[in-house]
mmCIF file with all atom_site columns, C-alpha atoms in Angstrom:
data_model
loop_
_atom_site.group_PDB
_atom_site.id
_atom_site.type_symbol
_atom_site.label_atom_id
_atom_site.label_alt_id
_atom_site.label_comp_id
_atom_site.label_asym_id
_atom_site.label_entity_id
_atom_site.label_seq_id
_atom_site.pdbx_PDB_ins_code
_atom_site.Cartn_x
_atom_site.Cartn_y
_atom_site.Cartn_z
_atom_site.occupancy
_atom_site.B_iso_or_equiv
_atom_site.pdbx_formal_charge
_atom_site.auth_seq_id
_atom_site.auth_comp_id
_atom_site.auth_asym_id
_atom_site.auth_atom_id
_atom_site.pdbx_PDB_model_num
ATOM 1   C CA . MET Z 1 1   ? 12.023  -31.763 13.828  1.00 0.00 ? 833 MET Z CA 1
ATOM 2   C CA . ARG Z 1 2   ? 14.684  -29.358 12.621  1.00 0.00 ? 834 ARG Z CA 1
ATOM 3   C CA . PHE Z 1 3   ? 14.162  -26.481 10.266  1.00 0.00 ? 835 PHE Z CA 1
ATOM 4   C CA . THR Z 1 4   ? 17.180  -25.336 8.318   1.00 0.00 ? 836 THR Z CA 1
ATOM 5   C CA . GLU Z 1 5   ? 15.600  -22.279 6.808   1.00 0.00 ? 837 GLU Z CA 1
ATOM 6   C CA . PRO Z 1 6   ? 12.979  -20.096 8.462   1.00 0.00 ? 838 PRO Z CA 1
ATOM 7   C CA . MET Z 1 7   ? 10.118  -19.352 6.148   1.00 0.00 ? 839 MET Z CA 1
ATOM 8   C CA . SER Z 1 8   ? 7.079   -17.206 6.539   1.00 0.00 ? 840 SER Z CA 1
ATOM 9   C CA . HIS Z 1 9   ? 3.843   -18.443 5.087   1.00 0.00 ? 841 HIS Z CA 1
ATOM 10  C CA . TYR Z 1 10  ? 1.241   -15.740 5.269   1.00 0.00 ? 842 TYR Z CA 1
ATOM 11  C CA . LYS Z 1 11  ? -2.292  -16.863 4.891   1.00 0.00 ? 843 LYS Z CA 1
ATOM 12  C CA . ARG Z 1 12  ? -4.126  -14.314 2.838   1.00 0.00 ? 844 ARG Z CA 1
ATOM 13  C CA . LEU Z 1 13  ? -7.732  -14.579 1.826   1.00 0.00 ? 845 LEU Z CA 1
ATOM 14  C CA . ARG Z 1 14  ? -7.633  -14.389 -1.955  1.00 0.00 ? 846 ARG Z CA 1
ATOM 15  C CA . VAL Z 1 15  ? -10.948 -14.084 -3.745  1.00 0.00 ? 847 VAL Z CA 1
ATOM 16  C CA . ALA Z 1 16  ? -11.004 -13.133 -7.407  1.00 0.00 ? 848 ALA Z CA 1
ATOM 17  C CA . GLY Z 1 17  ? -13.062 -9.999  -8.023  1.00 0.00 ? 849 GLY Z CA 1
ATOM 18  C CA . ALA Z 1 18  ? -13.253 -9.133  -4.315  1.00 0.00 ? 850 ALA Z CA 1
ATOM 19  C CA . THR Z 1 19  ? -12.725 -5.719  -2.748  1.00 0.00 ? 851 THR Z CA 1
ATOM 20  C CA . TYR Z 1 20  ? -9.799  -5.272  -0.335  1.00 0.00 ? 852 TYR Z CA 1
ATOM 21  C CA . PHE Z 1 21  ? -8.589  -2.604  2.068   1.00 0.00 ? 853 PHE Z CA 1
ATOM 22  C CA . PHE Z 1 22  ? -4.795  -2.213  2.294   1.00 0.00 ? 854 PHE Z CA 1
ATOM 23  C CA . THR Z 1 23  ? -2.315  -0.451  4.517   1.00 0.00 ? 855 THR Z CA 1
ATOM 24  C CA . VAL Z 1 24  ? 1.259   -0.151  3.224   1.00 0.00 ? 856 VAL Z CA 1
ATOM 25  C CA . ASN Z 1 25  ? 3.946   1.437   5.435   1.00 0.00 ? 857 ASN Z CA 1
ATOM 26  C CA . LEU Z 1 26  ? 7.410   2.868   5.063   1.00 0.00 ? 858 LEU Z CA 1
ATOM 27  C CA . ALA Z 1 27  ? 10.046  1.145   7.184   1.00 0.00 ? 859 ALA Z CA 1
ATOM 28  C CA . ASP Z 1 28  ? 10.693  4.423   8.984   1.00 0.00 ? 860 ASP Z CA 1
ATOM 29  C CA . ARG Z 1 29  ? 7.291   5.675   10.091  1.00 0.00 ? 861 ARG Z CA 1
ATOM 30  C CA . GLY Z 1 30  ? 8.765   9.130   10.748  1.00 0.00 ? 862 GLY Z CA 1
ATOM 31  C CA . GLN Z 1 31  ? 9.672   9.796   7.112   1.00 0.00 ? 863 GLN Z CA 1
ATOM 32  C CA . SER Z 1 32  ? 7.656   11.882  4.659   1.00 0.00 ? 864 SER Z CA 1
ATOM 33  C CA . LEU Z 1 33  ? 8.965   10.124  1.556   1.00 0.00 ? 865 LEU Z CA 1
ATOM 34  C CA . LEU Z 1 34  ? 5.584   9.200   0.105   1.00 0.00 ? 866 LEU Z CA 1
ATOM 35  C CA . VAL Z 1 35  ? 4.376   12.793  -0.154  1.00 0.00 ? 867 VAL Z CA 1
ATOM 36  C CA . ASP Z 1 36  ? 7.846   14.195  -0.873  1.00 0.00 ? 868 ASP Z CA 1
ATOM 37  C CA . ARG Z 1 37  ? 8.146   11.834  -3.838  1.00 0.00 ? 869 ARG Z CA 1
ATOM 38  C CA . ILE Z 1 38  ? 4.462   11.662  -4.783  1.00 0.00 ? 870 ILE Z CA 1
ATOM 39  C CA . ASN Z 1 39  ? 5.158   11.830  -8.529  1.00 0.00 ? 871 ASN Z CA 1
ATOM 40  C CA . THR Z 1 40  ? 7.463   8.817   -8.268  1.00 0.00 ? 872 THR Z CA 1
ATOM 41  C CA . LEU Z 1 41  ? 4.792   6.918   -6.365  1.00 0.00 ? 873 LEU Z CA 1
ATOM 42  C CA . ARG Z 1 42  ? 2.163   7.896   -8.939  1.00 0.00 ? 874 ARG Z CA 1
ATOM 43  C CA . TRP Z 1 43  ? 4.454   6.704   -11.730 1.00 0.00 ? 875 TRP Z CA 1
ATOM 44  C CA . ALA Z 1 44  ? 5.082   3.346   -9.991  1.00 0.00 ? 876 ALA Z CA 1
ATOM 45  C CA . TYR Z 1 45  ? 1.351   2.902   -9.436  1.00 0.00 ? 877 TYR Z CA 1
ATOM 46  C CA . ALA Z 1 46  ? 0.403   3.860   -13.025 1.00 0.00 ? 878 ALA Z CA 1
ATOM 47  C CA . LYS Z 1 47  ? 2.999   1.551   -14.583 1.00 0.00 ? 879 LYS Z CA 1
ATOM 48  C CA . THR Z 1 48  ? 1.851   -1.346  -12.414 1.00 0.00 ? 880 THR Z CA 1
ATOM 49  C CA . HIS Z 1 49  ? -1.810  -0.587  -13.043 1.00 0.00 ? 881 HIS Z CA 1
ATOM 50  C CA . ALA Z 1 50  ? -1.180  -0.667  -16.813 1.00 0.00 ? 882 ALA Z CA 1
ATOM 51  C CA . GLU Z 1 51  ? 0.227   -4.200  -16.494 1.00 0.00 ? 883 GLU Z CA 1
ATOM 52  C CA . HIS Z 1 52  ? -2.151  -5.465  -13.812 1.00 0.00 ? 884 HIS Z CA 1
ATOM 53  C CA . PRO Z 1 53  ? -5.373  -3.424  -13.790 1.00 0.00 ? 885 PRO Z CA 1
ATOM 54  C CA . ILE Z 1 54  ? -7.544  -3.023  -10.717 1.00 0.00 ? 886 ILE Z CA 1
ATOM 55  C CA . HIS Z 1 55  ? -10.374 -0.712  -9.829  1.00 0.00 ? 887 HIS Z CA 1
ATOM 56  C CA . CYS Z 1 56  ? -9.118  1.742   -7.208  1.00 0.00 ? 888 CYS Z CA 1
ATOM 57  C CA . ASP Z 1 57  ? -12.151 2.637   -5.110  1.00 0.00 ? 889 ASP Z CA 1
ATOM 58  C CA . ALA Z 1 58  ? -10.108 4.931   -2.849  1.00 0.00 ? 890 ALA Z CA 1
ATOM 59  C CA . MET Z 1 59  ? -6.531  5.786   -2.004  1.00 0.00 ? 891 MET Z CA 1
ATOM 60  C CA . VAL Z 1 60  ? -4.951  8.183   0.449   1.00 0.00 ? 892 VAL Z CA 1
ATOM 61  C CA . ILE Z 1 61  ? -1.226  8.807   0.617   1.00 0.00 ? 893 ILE Z CA 1
ATOM 62  C CA . LEU Z 1 62  ? 0.162   10.024  3.922   1.00 0.00 ? 894 LEU Z CA 1
ATOM 63  C CA . PRO Z 1 63  ? 3.798   10.931  4.599   1.00 0.00 ? 895 PRO Z CA 1
ATOM 64  C CA . ASP Z 1 64  ? 4.806   7.471   5.841   1.00 0.00 ? 896 ASP Z CA 1
ATOM 65  C CA . HIS Z 1 65  ? 1.984   5.113   4.862   1.00 0.00 ? 897 HIS Z CA 1
ATOM 66  C CA . LEU Z 1 66  ? -0.923  4.738   2.524   1.00 0.00 ? 898 LEU Z CA 1
ATOM 67  C CA . HIS Z 1 67  ? -4.372  3.193   2.527   1.00 0.00 ? 899 HIS Z CA 1
ATOM 68  C CA . ALA Z 1 68  ? -6.142  1.865   -0.529  1.00 0.00 ? 900 ALA Z CA 1
ATOM 69  C CA . ILE Z 1 69  ? -9.368  0.120   -1.373  1.00 0.00 ? 901 ILE Z CA 1
ATOM 70  C CA . TRP Z 1 70  ? -9.102  -1.964  -4.524  1.00 0.00 ? 902 TRP Z CA 1
ATOM 71  C CA . THR Z 1 71  ? -11.629 -4.109  -6.302  1.00 0.00 ? 903 THR Z CA 1
ATOM 72  C CA . MET Z 1 72  ? -9.860  -6.902  -8.100  1.00 0.00 ? 904 MET Z CA 1
ATOM 73  C CA . PRO Z 1 73  ? -10.824 -7.904  -11.648 1.00 0.00 ? 905 PRO Z CA 1
ATOM 74  C CA . GLN Z 1 74  ? -13.000 -10.954 -12.127 1.00 0.00 ? 906 GLN Z CA 1
ATOM 75  C CA . GLY Z 1 75  ? -10.783 -14.026 -12.286 1.00 0.00 ? 907 GLY Z CA 1
ATOM 76  C CA . ASP Z 1 76  ? -7.872  -12.263 -10.542 1.00 0.00 ? 908 ASP Z CA 1
ATOM 77  C CA . SER Z 1 77  ? -6.936  -12.204 -6.868  1.00 0.00 ? 909 SER Z CA 1
ATOM 78  C CA . ASP Z 1 78  ? -3.218  -11.437 -7.085  1.00 0.00 ? 910 ASP Z CA 1
ATOM 79  C CA . PHE Z 1 79  ? -2.984  -8.147  -5.234  1.00 0.00 ? 911 PHE Z CA 1
ATOM 80  C CA . SER Z 1 80  ? 0.457   -9.166  -3.898  1.00 0.00 ? 912 SER Z CA 1
ATOM 81  C CA . VAL Z 1 81  ? 2.130   -8.903  -7.302  1.00 0.00 ? 913 VAL Z CA 1
ATOM 82  C CA . ARG Z 1 82  ? 0.731   -5.398  -7.674  1.00 0.00 ? 914 ARG Z CA 1
ATOM 83  C CA . TRP Z 1 83  ? 2.045   -4.185  -4.320  1.00 0.00 ? 915 TRP Z CA 1
ATOM 84  C CA . ARG Z 1 84  ? 5.402   -5.890  -4.911  1.00 0.00 ? 916 ARG Z CA 1
ATOM 85  C CA . LYS Z 1 85  ? 5.808   -4.085  -8.242  1.00 0.00 ? 917 LYS Z CA 1
ATOM 86  C CA . ILE Z 1 86  ? 4.661   -0.705  -6.917  1.00 0.00 ? 918 ILE Z CA 1
ATOM 87  C CA . LYS Z 1 87  ? 7.071   -0.920  -3.992  1.00 0.00 ? 919 LYS Z CA 1
ATOM 88  C CA . ALA Z 1 88  ? 9.958   -2.192  -6.153  1.00 0.00 ? 920 ALA Z CA 1
ATOM 89  C CA . ARG Z 1 89  ? 9.491   0.469   -8.827  1.00 0.00 ? 921 ARG Z CA 1
ATOM 90  C CA . PHE Z 1 90  ? 9.240   3.250   -6.283  1.00 0.00 ? 922 PHE Z CA 1
ATOM 91  C CA . SER Z 1 91  ? 12.336  1.975   -4.461  1.00 0.00 ? 923 SER Z CA 1
ATOM 92  C CA . ALA Z 1 92  ? 14.381  1.627   -7.649  1.00 0.00 ? 924 ALA Z CA 1
ATOM 93  C CA . ALA Z 1 93  ? 13.555  5.215   -8.638  1.00 0.00 ? 925 ALA Z CA 1
ATOM 94  C CA . ILE Z 1 94  ? 14.758  6.689   -5.327  1.00 0.00 ? 926 ILE Z CA 1
ATOM 95  C CA . ALA Z 1 95  ? 18.492  7.438   -5.316  1.00 0.00 ? 927 ALA Z CA 1
ATOM 96  C CA . GLU Z 1 96  ? 18.981  8.101   -1.593  1.00 0.00 ? 928 GLU Z CA 1
ATOM 97  C CA . ASP Z 1 97  ? 20.349  5.497   0.786   1.00 0.00 ? 929 ASP Z CA 1
ATOM 98  C CA . PHE Z 1 98  ? 18.259  4.325   3.722   1.00 0.00 ? 930 PHE Z CA 1
ATOM 99  C CA . PRO Z 1 99  ? 19.230  2.524   6.918   1.00 0.00 ? 931 PRO Z CA 1
ATOM 100 C CA . ARG Z 1 100 ? 18.932  -1.227  6.475   1.00 0.00 ? 932 ARG Z CA 1
ATOM 101 C CA . SER Z 1 101 ? 18.905  -4.133  8.858   1.00 0.00 ? 933 SER Z CA 1
ATOM 102 C CA . ASP Z 1 102 ? 21.209  -7.079  8.208   1.00 0.00 ? 934 ASP Z CA 1
ATOM 103 C CA . SER Z 1 103 ? 18.273  -9.094  6.902   1.00 0.00 ? 935 SER Z CA 1
ATOM 104 C CA . LYS Z 1 104 ? 17.361  -6.336  4.432   1.00 0.00 ? 936 LYS Z CA 1
ATOM 105 C CA . VAL Z 1 105 ? 20.969  -6.221  3.231   1.00 0.00 ? 937 VAL Z CA 1
ATOM 106 C CA . ILE Z 1 106 ? 20.980  -9.997  2.732   1.00 0.00 ? 938 ILE Z CA 1
ATOM 107 C CA . LYS Z 1 107 ? 17.707  -9.850  0.796   1.00 0.00 ? 939 LYS Z CA 1
ATOM 108 C CA . ARG Z 1 108 ? 18.950  -6.827  -1.194  1.00 0.00 ? 940 ARG Z CA 1
ATOM 109 C CA . GLU Z 1 109 ? 16.096  -4.641  0.010   1.00 0.00 ? 941 GLU Z CA 1
ATOM 110 C CA . ARG Z 1 110 ? 16.526  -0.879  -0.066  1.00 0.00 ? 942 ARG Z CA 1
ATOM 111 C CA . GLY Z 1 111 ? 15.138  -0.303  3.425   1.00 0.00 ? 943 GLY Z CA 1
ATOM 112 C CA . ILE Z 1 112 ? 12.374  2.016   2.241   1.00 0.00 ? 944 ILE Z CA 1
ATOM 113 C CA . TRP Z 1 113 ? 9.312   -0.125  2.900   1.00 0.00 ? 945 TRP Z CA 1
ATOM 114 C CA . GLN Z 1 114 ? 8.141   -2.300  5.732   1.00 0.00 ? 946 GLN Z CA 1
ATOM 115 C CA . ARG Z 1 115 ? 8.062   -5.833  4.522   1.00 0.00 ? 947 ARG Z CA 1
ATOM 116 C CA . ARG Z 1 116 ? 4.713   -7.002  3.315   1.00 0.00 ? 948 ARG Z CA 1
ATOM 117 C CA . PHE Z 1 117 ? 1.481   -5.066  3.815   1.00 0.00 ? 949 PHE Z CA 1
ATOM 118 C CA . TRP Z 1 118 ? -1.785  -5.424  5.659   1.00 0.00 ? 950 TRP Z CA 1
ATOM 119 C CA . GLU Z 1 119 ? -4.917  -6.411  3.767   1.00 0.00 ? 951 GLU Z CA 1
ATOM 120 C CA . HIS Z 1 120 ? -8.518  -7.046  4.671   1.00 0.00 ? 952 HIS Z CA 1
ATOM 121 C CA . MET Z 1 121 ? -11.221 -8.371  2.362   1.00 0.00 ? 953 MET Z CA 1
ATOM 122 C CA . VAL Z 1 122 ? -14.287 -6.137  2.503   1.00 0.00 ? 954 VAL Z CA 1
ATOM 123 C CA . ARG Z 1 123 ? -17.270 -8.327  3.342   1.00 0.00 ? 955 ARG Z CA 1
ATOM 124 C CA . ASN Z 1 124 ? -20.305 -6.044  3.132   1.00 0.00 ? 956 ASN Z CA 1
ATOM 125 C CA . ALA Z 1 125 ? -21.585 -2.560  2.345   1.00 0.00 ? 957 ALA Z CA 1
ATOM 126 C CA . ASP Z 1 126 ? -21.325 -1.329  5.953   1.00 0.00 ? 958 ASP Z CA 1
ATOM 127 C CA . GLU Z 1 127 ? -17.684 -2.355  6.156   1.00 0.00 ? 959 GLU Z CA 1
ATOM 128 C CA . TYR Z 1 128 ? -17.032 -0.735  2.777   1.00 0.00 ? 960 TYR Z CA 1
ATOM 129 C CA . SER Z 1 129 ? -18.539 2.553   3.986   1.00 0.00 ? 961 SER Z CA 1
ATOM 130 C CA . THR Z 1 130 ? -16.510 2.444   7.200   1.00 0.00 ? 962 THR Z CA 1
ATOM 131 C CA . LEU Z 1 131 ? -13.259 1.821   5.321   1.00 0.00 ? 963 LEU Z CA 1
ATOM 132 C CA . MET Z 1 132 ? -14.006 4.538   2.752   1.00 0.00 ? 964 MET Z CA 1
ATOM 133 C CA . ARG Z 1 133 ? -14.591 6.954   5.635   1.00 0.00 ? 965 ARG Z CA 1
ATOM 134 C CA . HIS Z 1 134 ? -11.322 5.793   7.230   1.00 0.00 ? 966 HIS Z CA 1
ATOM 135 C CA . CYS Z 1 135 ? -9.411  6.563   4.013   1.00 0.00 ? 967 CYS Z CA 1
ATOM 136 C CA . ARG Z 1 136 ? -11.067 9.944   3.673   1.00 0.00 ? 968 ARG Z CA 1
ATOM 137 C CA . GLU Z 1 137 ? -10.556 11.008  7.302   1.00 0.00 ? 969 GLU Z CA 1
ATOM 138 C CA . ASN Z 1 138 ? -7.078  9.566   7.907   1.00 0.00 ? 970 ASN Z CA 1
ATOM 139 C CA . PRO Z 1 139 ? -5.189  12.827  7.152   1.00 0.00 ? 971 PRO Z CA 1
ATOM 140 C CA . VAL Z 1 140 ? -7.361  14.577  9.749   1.00 0.00 ? 972 VAL Z CA 1
ATOM 141 C CA . LYS Z 1 141 ? -6.787  11.786  12.282  1.00 0.00 ? 973 LYS Z CA 1
ATOM 142 C CA . HIS Z 1 142 ? -3.024  12.204  11.858  1.00 0.00 ? 974 HIS Z CA 1
ATOM 143 C CA . GLY Z 1 143 ? -3.246  15.983  12.283  1.00 0.00 ? 975 GLY Z CA 1
ATOM 144 C CA . LEU Z 1 144 ? -2.095  16.758  8.743   1.00 0.00 ? 976 LEU Z CA 1
ATOM 145 C CA . VAL Z 1 145 ? -5.123  18.915  7.884   1.00 0.00 ? 977 VAL Z CA 1
ATOM 146 C CA . ALA Z 1 146 ? -8.200  20.224  9.688   1.00 0.00 ? 978 ALA Z CA 1
ATOM 147 C CA . ARG Z 1 147 ? -10.585 19.093  6.926   1.00 0.00 ? 979 ARG Z CA 1
ATOM 148 C CA . ALA Z 1 148 ? -10.270 15.932  4.839   1.00 0.00 ? 980 ALA Z CA 1
ATOM 149 C CA . GLU Z 1 149 ? -10.960 17.833  1.629   1.00 0.00 ? 981 GLU Z CA 1
ATOM 150 C CA . ASP Z 1 150 ? -7.806  19.897  2.230   1.00 0.00 ? 982 ASP Z CA 1
ATOM 151 C CA . TRP Z 1 151 ? -5.495  16.880  1.861   1.00 0.00 ? 983 TRP Z CA 1
ATOM 152 C CA . ALA Z 1 152 ? -3.997  16.923  -1.643  1.00 0.00 ? 984 ALA Z CA 1
ATOM 153 C CA . PHE Z 1 153 ? -2.920  13.276  -1.771  1.00 0.00 ? 985 PHE Z CA 1
ATOM 154 C CA . SER Z 1 154 ? -6.318  11.640  -1.722  1.00 0.00 ? 986 SER Z CA 1
ATOM 155 C CA . SER Z 1 155 ? -8.522  10.119  -4.389  1.00 0.00 ? 987 SER Z CA 1
ATOM 156 C CA . PHE Z 1 156 ? -11.471 11.842  -2.727  1.00 0.00 ? 988 PHE Z CA 1
ATOM 157 C CA . ASN Z 1 157 ? -10.336 15.160  -4.175  1.00 0.00 ? 989 ASN Z CA 1
ATOM 158 C CA . ARG Z 1 158 ? -10.442 13.611  -7.643  1.00 0.00 ? 990 ARG Z CA 1
ATOM 159 C CA . MET Z 1 159 ? -13.902 12.219  -6.959  1.00 0.00 ? 991 MET Z CA 1
ATOM 160 C CA . ALA Z 1 160 ? -15.184 15.580  -5.693  1.00 0.00 ? 992 ALA Z CA 1
ATOM 161 C CA . ALA Z 1 161 ? -13.935 17.335  -8.815  1.00 0.00 ? 993 ALA Z CA 1
#
């Protein structure tokens, strides 16, 4: 059998109304673009959220990646369209040029984001608690702050207020 065009078919567990944990990375994990351009990221998120609402249980933005826990609306499991729009809007709003592989040039990608994202459907309350703790503590784990509450780019600060 011969394949003329390579295609990726990612199997994602899509359950309407479910809660998911996400990790979304910049292509260059050494950048600090997400915190440097936090207002642009917030704008991209807000615009997408207005079109495709979700309940954001938690989100933490680190310099080169982010984690989020979203609960999807009843009857909706399309988290991919949300991430695609957030990433596209953020990328379109950034004027700088970024190194791109040949495949990113061919696909007209800016080179800002890693392709795709990682998701995990939350299956129970213990897992939910563990993932919430992961989001909260991730800036400490990466040595960005000594205490989680000192990290400015976290939904936990909003919740505490």
